[in-house]
Coordinates of C-alpha atoms in Angstrom, one line a residue:
X1 CA -29.6 20.3 3.4
X2 CA -30.1 22.7 0.7
X3 CA -34.7 22.1 0.4
X4 CA -35.1 19.6 -2.8
X5 CA -37.5 20.8 -5.6
X6 CA -41.0 22.2 -5.0
X7 CA -40.5 24.3 -2.6
X8 CA -41.2 27.6 -3.1
X9 CA -41.8 30.0 0.0
X10 CA -38.4 30.6 1.9
X11 CA -36.3 29.8 -0.7
X12 CA -33.5 30.9 1.5
X13 CA -34.0 28.0 4.3
X14 CA -32.3 24.6 4.4
X15 CA -34.0 21.2 5.7
X16 CA -32.0 20.1 9.3
X17 CA -31.6 16.0 8.9
X18 CA -32.5 14.1 12.0
X19 CA -31.2 10.7 10.7
X20 CA -27.9 10.8 7.8
X21 CA -29.1 9.7 4.3
X22 CA -27.2 8.6 1.4
X23 CA -24.8 10.6 -0.1
X24 CA -23.8 12.9 2.6
X25 CA -19.7 13.3 3.7
X26 CA -20.7 12.3 7.1
X27 CA -23.0 8.8 5.6
X28 CA -19.8 6.7 5.3
X29 CA -18.8 7.0 8.8
X30 CA -22.5 7.5 10.7
X31 CA -23.0 4.0 8.9
X32 CA -19.8 2.5 10.4
X33 CA -21.1 3.7 14.4
X34 CA -24.2 1.7 13.2
X35 CA -22.1 -1.1 11.8
X36 CA -20.4 -1.0 15.4
X37 CA -22.7 -0.4 17.6
X38 CA -24.8 -3.9 16.0
X39 CA -22.1 -5.8 16.2
X40 CA -20.6 -5.1 19.8
X41 CA -24.3 -6.0 21.0
X42 CA -23.8 -9.3 18.8
X43 CA -20.6 -9.7 21.1
X44 CA -18.0 -9.4 18.5
X45 CA -14.5 -8.0 19.3
X46 CA -13.2 -5.5 17.5
X47 CA -9.1 -5.2 17.0
X48 CA -7.7 -2.9 19.0
X49 CA -5.2 -1.6 16.0
X50 CA -7.9 -2.5 13.1
X51 CA -10.7 -0.9 13.2
X52 CA -12.7 -3.0 10.6
X53 CA -11.9 -6.2 11.3
X54 CA -13.6 -8.0 14.3
X55 CA -13.9 -11.4 16.1
X56 CA -16.5 -13.4 17.6
X57 CA -15.5 -16.2 20.4
X58 CA -12.2 -17.6 18.2
X59 CA -14.7 -18.6 15.8
X60 CA -14.4 -16.4 12.8
X61 CA -13.1 -13.3 12.2
X62 CA -15.4 -10.4 10.0
X63 CA -13.9 -7.8 7.7
X64 CA -15.7 -4.9 6.8
X65 CA -15.2 -2.6 4.3
X66 CA -18.5 -0.3 3.9
X67 CA -21.8 -2.2 3.6
X68 CA -19.2 -4.9 2.1
X69 CA -18.7 -7.9 4.9
X70 CA -16.2 -10.7 4.5
X71 CA -16.1 -14.1 7.2
X72 CA -13.2 -16.0 7.5
X73 CA -14.2 -19.3 9.6
X74 CA -12.2 -22.8 10.0
X75 CA -15.3 -24.5 9.0
X76 CA -18.9 -24.1 6.8
X77 CA -20.6 -24.4 10.4
X78 CA -18.9 -21.0 11.9
X79 CA -19.7 -19.1 8.9
X80 CA -23.1 -19.8 8.6
X81 CA -23.4 -18.7 13.0
X82 CA -21.7 -15.6 11.6
X83 CA -24.3 -15.2 9.3
X84 CA -27.3 -15.9 11.1
X85 CA -26.4 -13.7 13.4
X86 CA -26.0 -10.4 11.0
X87 CA -29.2 -11.5 9.7
X88 CA -30.9 -10.4 13.1
X89 CA -30.0 -7.3 12.0
X90 CA -29.6 -6.3 8.8
X91 CA -31.0 -7.9 5.1
X92 CA -28.2 -9.6 3.5
X93 CA -26.9 -10.7 -0.1
X94 CA -25.3 -13.8 1.0
X95 CA -22.3 -14.7 -1.9
X96 CA -20.6 -17.9 -2.2
X97 CA -16.7 -17.7 -1.3
X98 CA -15.0 -14.8 -1.8
X99 CA -13.1 -14.5 -5.5
X100 CA -13.1 -11.2 -6.1
X101 CA -13.2 -8.2 -3.7
X102 CA -12.8 -4.3 -4.0
X103 CA -10.4 -4.6 -7.4
X104 CA -8.7 -7.8 -6.6
X105 CA -8.9 -11.5 -7.0
X106 CA -8.1 -14.8 -5.2
X107 CA -7.7 -18.0 -6.7
X108 CA -7.6 -21.4 -4.7
X109 CA -4.9 -23.7 -6.5
X110 CA -3.3 -27.1 -4.8
X111 CA -4.4 -25.7 -1.4
X112 CA -2.7 -22.7 -1.7
X113 CA -3.8 -19.1 -2.1
X114 CA -3.2 -15.9 -4.4
X115 CA -4.2 -12.9 -4.7
X116 CA -3.7 -10.6 -8.7
X117 CA -5.8 -8.2 -10.5
X118 CA -5.7 -10.4 -14.2
X119 CA -9.4 -8.6 -15.1
X120 CA -8.6 -5.3 -13.7
X121 CA -5.1 -5.1 -15.9
X122 CA -7.1 -6.3 -18.5
X123 CA -9.6 -3.5 -18.2
X124 CA -6.8 -0.8 -18.1
X125 CA -5.3 -2.0 -20.8
X126 CA -8.4 -2.3 -22.7
X127 CA -9.2 0.9 -21.8
X128 CA -5.6 2.9 -23.3
X129 CA -4.8 0.6 -25.9
X130 CA -5.7 3.5 -28.1
X131 CA -2.5 5.0 -27.4
X132 CA -0.9 1.8 -28.7
X133 CA 1.7 1.1 -25.8
X134 CA 4.6 -0.8 -26.7
X135 CA 5.1 -4.0 -24.7
X136 CA 8.5 -3.7 -22.6
X137 CA 10.6 -6.5 -20.4
X138 CA 11.4 -3.2 -17.7
X139 CA 8.9 -1.0 -15.3
X140 CA 11.2 1.9 -16.4
X141 CA 14.7 1.5 -17.7
X142 CA 18.0 1.1 -16.0
X143 CA 20.0 4.8 -16.2
X144 CA 16.5 6.7 -17.3
X145 CA 16.6 10.6 -16.1
X146 CA 12.8 12.0 -14.7
X147 CA 13.0 15.9 -14.1
X148 CA 10.8 18.8 -14.5
X149 CA 12.7 20.0 -17.3
X150 CA 10.9 17.4 -19.2
X151 CA 7.6 19.2 -18.7
X152 CA 5.8 21.5 -21.3
X153 CA 6.9 25.5 -21.2
X154 CA 4.5 26.7 -23.9
X155 CA 1.4 27.3 -23.4
X156 CA 0.6 25.0 -27.2
X157 CA 2.8 22.3 -25.1
X158 CA 0.7 22.2 -22.4
X159 CA -2.9 22.6 -24.1
X160 CA -1.5 19.4 -26.1
X161 CA -0.8 17.6 -22.5
X162 CA -3.8 18.2 -20.9
X163 CA -6.1 15.9 -23.9
X164 CA -3.8 13.1 -22.7
X165 CA -5.5 11.2 -19.0
X166 CA -2.3 11.2 -17.6
X167 CA -4.1 11.7 -13.9
X168 CA -6.3 9.2 -14.8
X169 CA -3.1 6.7 -15.9
X170 CA -2.0 7.3 -12.9
X171 CA -4.8 6.5 -10.7
X172 CA -5.1 3.5 -12.4
X173 CA -1.7 1.7 -12.4
X174 CA -1.1 3.6 -8.6
X175 CA -4.2 1.3 -7.6
X176 CA -2.7 -1.7 -9.0
X177 CA 1.1 -1.0 -7.5
X178 CA -0.4 -0.4 -4.0
X179 CA -2.3 -3.8 -3.9
X180 CA -0.7 -6.9 -5.9
X181 CA 2.5 -5.4 -8.0
X182 CA 5.1 -3.9 -5.6
X183 CA 6.8 -4.4 -8.4
X184 CA 5.7 -1.3 -10.2
X185 CA 5.7 0.8 -7.3
X186 CA 8.6 2.7 -8.1
X187 CA 8.0 3.4 -11.5
X188 CA 4.2 4.6 -10.7
X189 CA 6.1 7.0 -8.1
X190 CA 8.6 8.6 -9.8
X191 CA 6.3 9.5 -12.6
X192 CA 3.2 10.5 -10.3
X193 CA 6.0 13.3 -8.9
X194 CA 5.0 15.0 -12.5
X195 CA 1.0 15.0 -12.6
X196 CA 0.7 18.8 -12.2
X197 CA 2.9 19.0 -15.6
X198 CA 3.2 16.3 -17.5
X199 CA 5.4 16.1 -20.4
X200 CA 5.7 14.1 -23.7
X201 CA 8.6 12.2 -22.5
X202 CA 6.6 11.4 -18.7
X203 CA 3.9 10.6 -20.3
X204 CA 5.8 7.8 -22.7
X205 CA 6.8 6.3 -19.8
X206 CA 3.9 5.7 -18.5
X207 CA 2.6 4.1 -21.6
X208 CA 5.7 1.5 -21.6
X209 CA 4.9 1.3 -17.9
X210 CA 1.8 0.2 -18.5
X211 CA 2.9 -2.1 -21.6
X212 CA 4.8 -3.9 -19.2
X213 CA 2.0 -5.0 -16.8
X214 CA 0.5 -6.2 -19.9
X215 CA 3.0 -8.4 -20.5
X216 CA 3.5 -9.4 -16.2
X217 CA -0.6 -9.7 -16.3
X218 CA -0.4 -13.1 -14.9
X219 CA 1.8 -12.2 -12.0
X220 CA 0.7 -13.6 -8.8
X221 CA 1.3 -13.2 -4.8
X222 CA 1.2 -16.2 -3.0
X223 CA -0.4 -15.6 0.2
X224 CA 0.1 -19.1 1.8
X225 CA 3.7 -18.3 2.5
X226 CA 3.4 -18.4 6.1
X227 CA 4.2 -21.0 8.5
X228 CA 6.2 -19.1 11.5
X229 CA 5.2 -16.3 12.0
X230 CA 8.0 -14.3 11.8
X231 CA 7.8 -10.7 10.7
X232 CA 10.2 -9.2 8.3
X233 CA 11.1 -5.2 6.9
X234 CA 13.6 -5.1 4.4
X235 CA 14.5 -1.0 4.1
X236 CA 16.4 0.6 1.7
X237 CA 17.4 4.2 0.1
X238 CA 18.4 6.1 -3.1
X239 CA 20.5 9.4 -1.7
X240 CA 19.8 12.9 -3.5
X241 CA 17.4 10.9 -6.2
X242 CA 15.4 13.3 -7.0
X243 CA 17.2 15.6 -9.9
X244 CA 15.4 18.9 -9.7
X245 CA 15.6 18.9 -5.7
X246 CA 18.0 16.7 -4.3
X247 CA 15.3 15.0 -2.2
X248 CA 16.1 10.8 -1.6
X249 CA 14.1 8.2 -2.1
X250 CA 12.5 5.5 0.4
X251 CA 11.4 2.5 0.4
X252 CA 10.9 -0.6 2.0
X253 CA 8.8 -4.1 2.0
X254 CA 7.0 -6.0 5.0
X255 CA 6.6 -10.1 4.7
X256 CA 5.2 -12.5 7.3
X257 CA 7.4 -15.4 6.6
X258 CA 7.3 -15.2 2.9
X259 CA 4.1 -13.4 2.0
X260 CA 4.7 -9.6 1.5
X261 CA 1.9 -8.1 3.0
X262 CA 2.9 -3.7 3.2
X263 CA 5.4 -2.1 0.5
X264 CA 6.1 1.5 0.1
X265 CA 7.9 4.1 -2.3
X266 CA 7.8 7.4 -0.9
X267 CA 10.0 11.1 -1.5
X268 CA 11.3 12.1 2.2
X269 CA 10.1 15.3 3.6
X270 CA 13.7 16.4 3.8
X271 CA 16.8 16.9 2.4
X272 CA 19.7 14.7 3.5
X273 CA 22.5 16.0 3.5
X274 CA 24.3 11.6 4.0
X275 CA 23.4 8.4 2.6
X276 CA 23.3 7.6 6.6
X277 CA 20.9 10.2 7.4
X278 CA 18.9 9.5 4.1
X279 CA 19.3 5.7 5.3
X280 CA 17.9 6.3 8.7
X281 CA 15.2 8.3 7.8
X282 CA 13.8 5.4 5.8
X283 CA 13.9 3.3 8.7
X284 CA 11.9 5.4 10.6
X285 CA 9.4 4.9 7.9
X286 CA 9.9 0.9 8.1
X287 CA 9.6 0.8 11.6
X288 CA 6.2 3.3 12.3
X289 CA 4.5 0.6 9.6
X290 CA 6.3 -2.9 11.2
X291 CA 4.9 -1.5 14.5
X292 CA 1.5 -1.3 13.9
X293 CA 1.7 -4.6 11.8
X294 CA 3.1 -6.3 14.9
X295 CA 0.6 -4.5 17.5
X296 CA -2.5 -5.6 15.1
X297 CA -1.1 -9.4 14.2
X298 CA -0.5 -9.2 18.8
X299 CA -4.0 -8.6 19.4
X300 CA -5.2 -10.6 22.0
X301 CA -8.3 -11.9 19.8
X302 CA -6.5 -13.6 17.3
X303 CA -4.5 -15.8 19.5
X304 CA -1.6 -15.7 17.5
X305 CA 2.0 -16.7 18.9
X306 CA 4.3 -14.0 16.3
X307 CA 7.9 -15.1 16.9
X308 CA 11.0 -13.1 15.3
X309 CA 10.4 -9.1 14.4
X310 CA 13.2 -7.8 12.2
X311 CA 14.2 -4.6 10.2
X312 CA 16.9 -5.1 7.9
X313 CA 19.1 -2.1 6.4
X314 CA 22.1 -2.5 4.1
X315 CA 23.8 1.0 5.8
X316 CA 26.1 0.2 8.7
X317 CA 26.8 3.4 9.9
X318 CA 22.6 3.8 9.9
X319 CA 22.5 0.7 12.1
X320 CA 25.3 1.9 14.2
X321 CA 23.1 5.4 14.3
X322 CA 20.0 3.8 15.2
X323 CA 21.7 1.5 17.9
X324 CA 23.6 4.9 20.0
X325 CA 22.5 7.3 21.9
X326 CA 25.2 9.7 21.3
X327 CA 25.6 13.1 18.6
X328 CA 28.3 14.8 16.3
X329 CA 29.3 17.2 14.3
X330 CA 27.4 15.2 11.5
X331 CA 24.1 14.3 12.8
X332 CA 23.1 16.9 15.4
X333 CA 20.7 18.3 13.4
X334 CA 19.2 15.3 12.4
X335 CA 15.2 16.6 13.0
X336 CA 14.3 14.8 17.0
X337 CA 11.2 13.5 15.3
X338 CA 13.4 10.7 13.5
X339 CA 15.4 9.4 16.8
X340 CA 11.9 7.7 17.2
X341 CA 13.7 4.8 15.9
X342 CA 16.3 5.3 18.7
X343 CA 13.9 4.3 21.1
X344 CA 12.3 1.3 19.6
X345 CA 16.1 -0.3 18.9
X346 CA 16.9 0.4 22.6
X347 CA 13.1 -1.4 23.8
X348 CA 14.0 -4.1 21.6
X349 CA 10.7 -3.5 19.6
X350 CA 12.3 -5.3 16.7
X351 CA 15.6 -6.5 15.8
X352 CA 17.8 -4.4 13.8
X353 CA 20.0 -6.0 11.5
X354 CA 22.6 -5.9 8.8
X355 CA 22.0 -7.1 5.0
X356 CA 23.7 -7.2 2.2
X357 CA 22.6 -4.6 -0.8
X358 CA 22.7 -7.7 -3.4
X359 CA 19.9 -9.3 -1.2
X360 CA 17.7 -6.6 0.0
X361 CA 14.4 -6.9 -1.1
X362 CA 13.9 -3.0 -0.5
X363 CA 15.9 -2.2 -3.4
X364 CA 13.4 -2.1 -6.2
X365 CA 11.9 0.1 -4.1
X366 CA 13.9 3.1 -4.5
X367 CA 15.6 2.9 -7.8
X368 CA 15.8 1.3 -11.7
X369 CA 16.6 -2.3 -11.9
X370 CA 18.2 -4.5 -14.8
X371 CA 16.7 -7.3 -16.1
X372 CA 18.5 -9.8 -13.9
X373 CA 17.5 -7.7 -11.0
X374 CA 13.9 -7.3 -11.3
X375 CA 13.7 -11.0 -12.2
X376 CA 15.4 -12.0 -9.0
X377 CA 12.6 -9.6 -7.3
X378 CA 10.2 -11.2 -9.0
X379 CA 10.9 -14.6 -8.4
X380 CA 11.3 -14.3 -4.9
X381 CA 7.7 -12.2 -4.7
X382 CA 5.8 -13.7 -7.4
X383 CA 4.2 -16.9 -8.3
X384 CA 5.0 -16.4 -12.3

């Protein structure tokens, strides 16, 4: 590290560190290694597929995020045991039942557990209230086209847009979309594609999205709808959706029974030549997330009995192609990495099944919805 102030001799020399100090790039990793060693000495077992989750003799689970530690147990006695073990090595500040964690809030009502970000949303809305954003009933209107053609071209236009906090608002809404609000994920992903040179139309769409978020800030995800341990993943795509480069949009949502635990909207990394090819690429991305979640839940430490594992798609051609080992003139160009899905289907890691488009929950991650479609999704996913 650079010499601290006060050294006047040999100023071109630097200090050699004998241990990690706060503020270095390596500090976070060094702290994790220290914490990991201590937990292993205390006979904690780390989940094989999840670096920051530990189990202690099937009594309680420990979740680690930097220096924040959350303990989960069935009774207070086990929680006190975990606290006592950690106090042997660390100076702890023991708080009460977890109500807030990393920008998320937890709420118990009638034996059910909900997660939301009401306070964070209110904070963001207050921060941007000076822009007088309109209240909207949709994240993004159906039929609205977004393109780089709406980006500024003149120097004056670019300077005017540079004074608007486009990226700041994008970061705030992306934080909400990825944690508790899957209904705005598509809109956030779409508007993020113009962050390098946003236009006034893109900014106005962001303000409308913020207005929608404020009007629906009381939406909560119910984490209690888990009974049979069935893992379901819905996948969908929109062929050649991007007006600038004709790249398709993909999306998926993964549920444990009826509780959503992972979702994503993404712009594909290749130009697909057909709807079938687009769906196949999206299925591959969904399958990667599905098998990771499956591996986490199947860890011996958790002692869970995971039952069905299903991947849903509304395109019969993509399902048929994924089940077939053969190529033809229309499919032999598809990149080999996407045939990863075929191996998973062949090995029966999960069941690939057809679902009608109107029942596909992933539809909302690939295109704008009319209000009726949006409300149908929200009623199924959220506690409104």
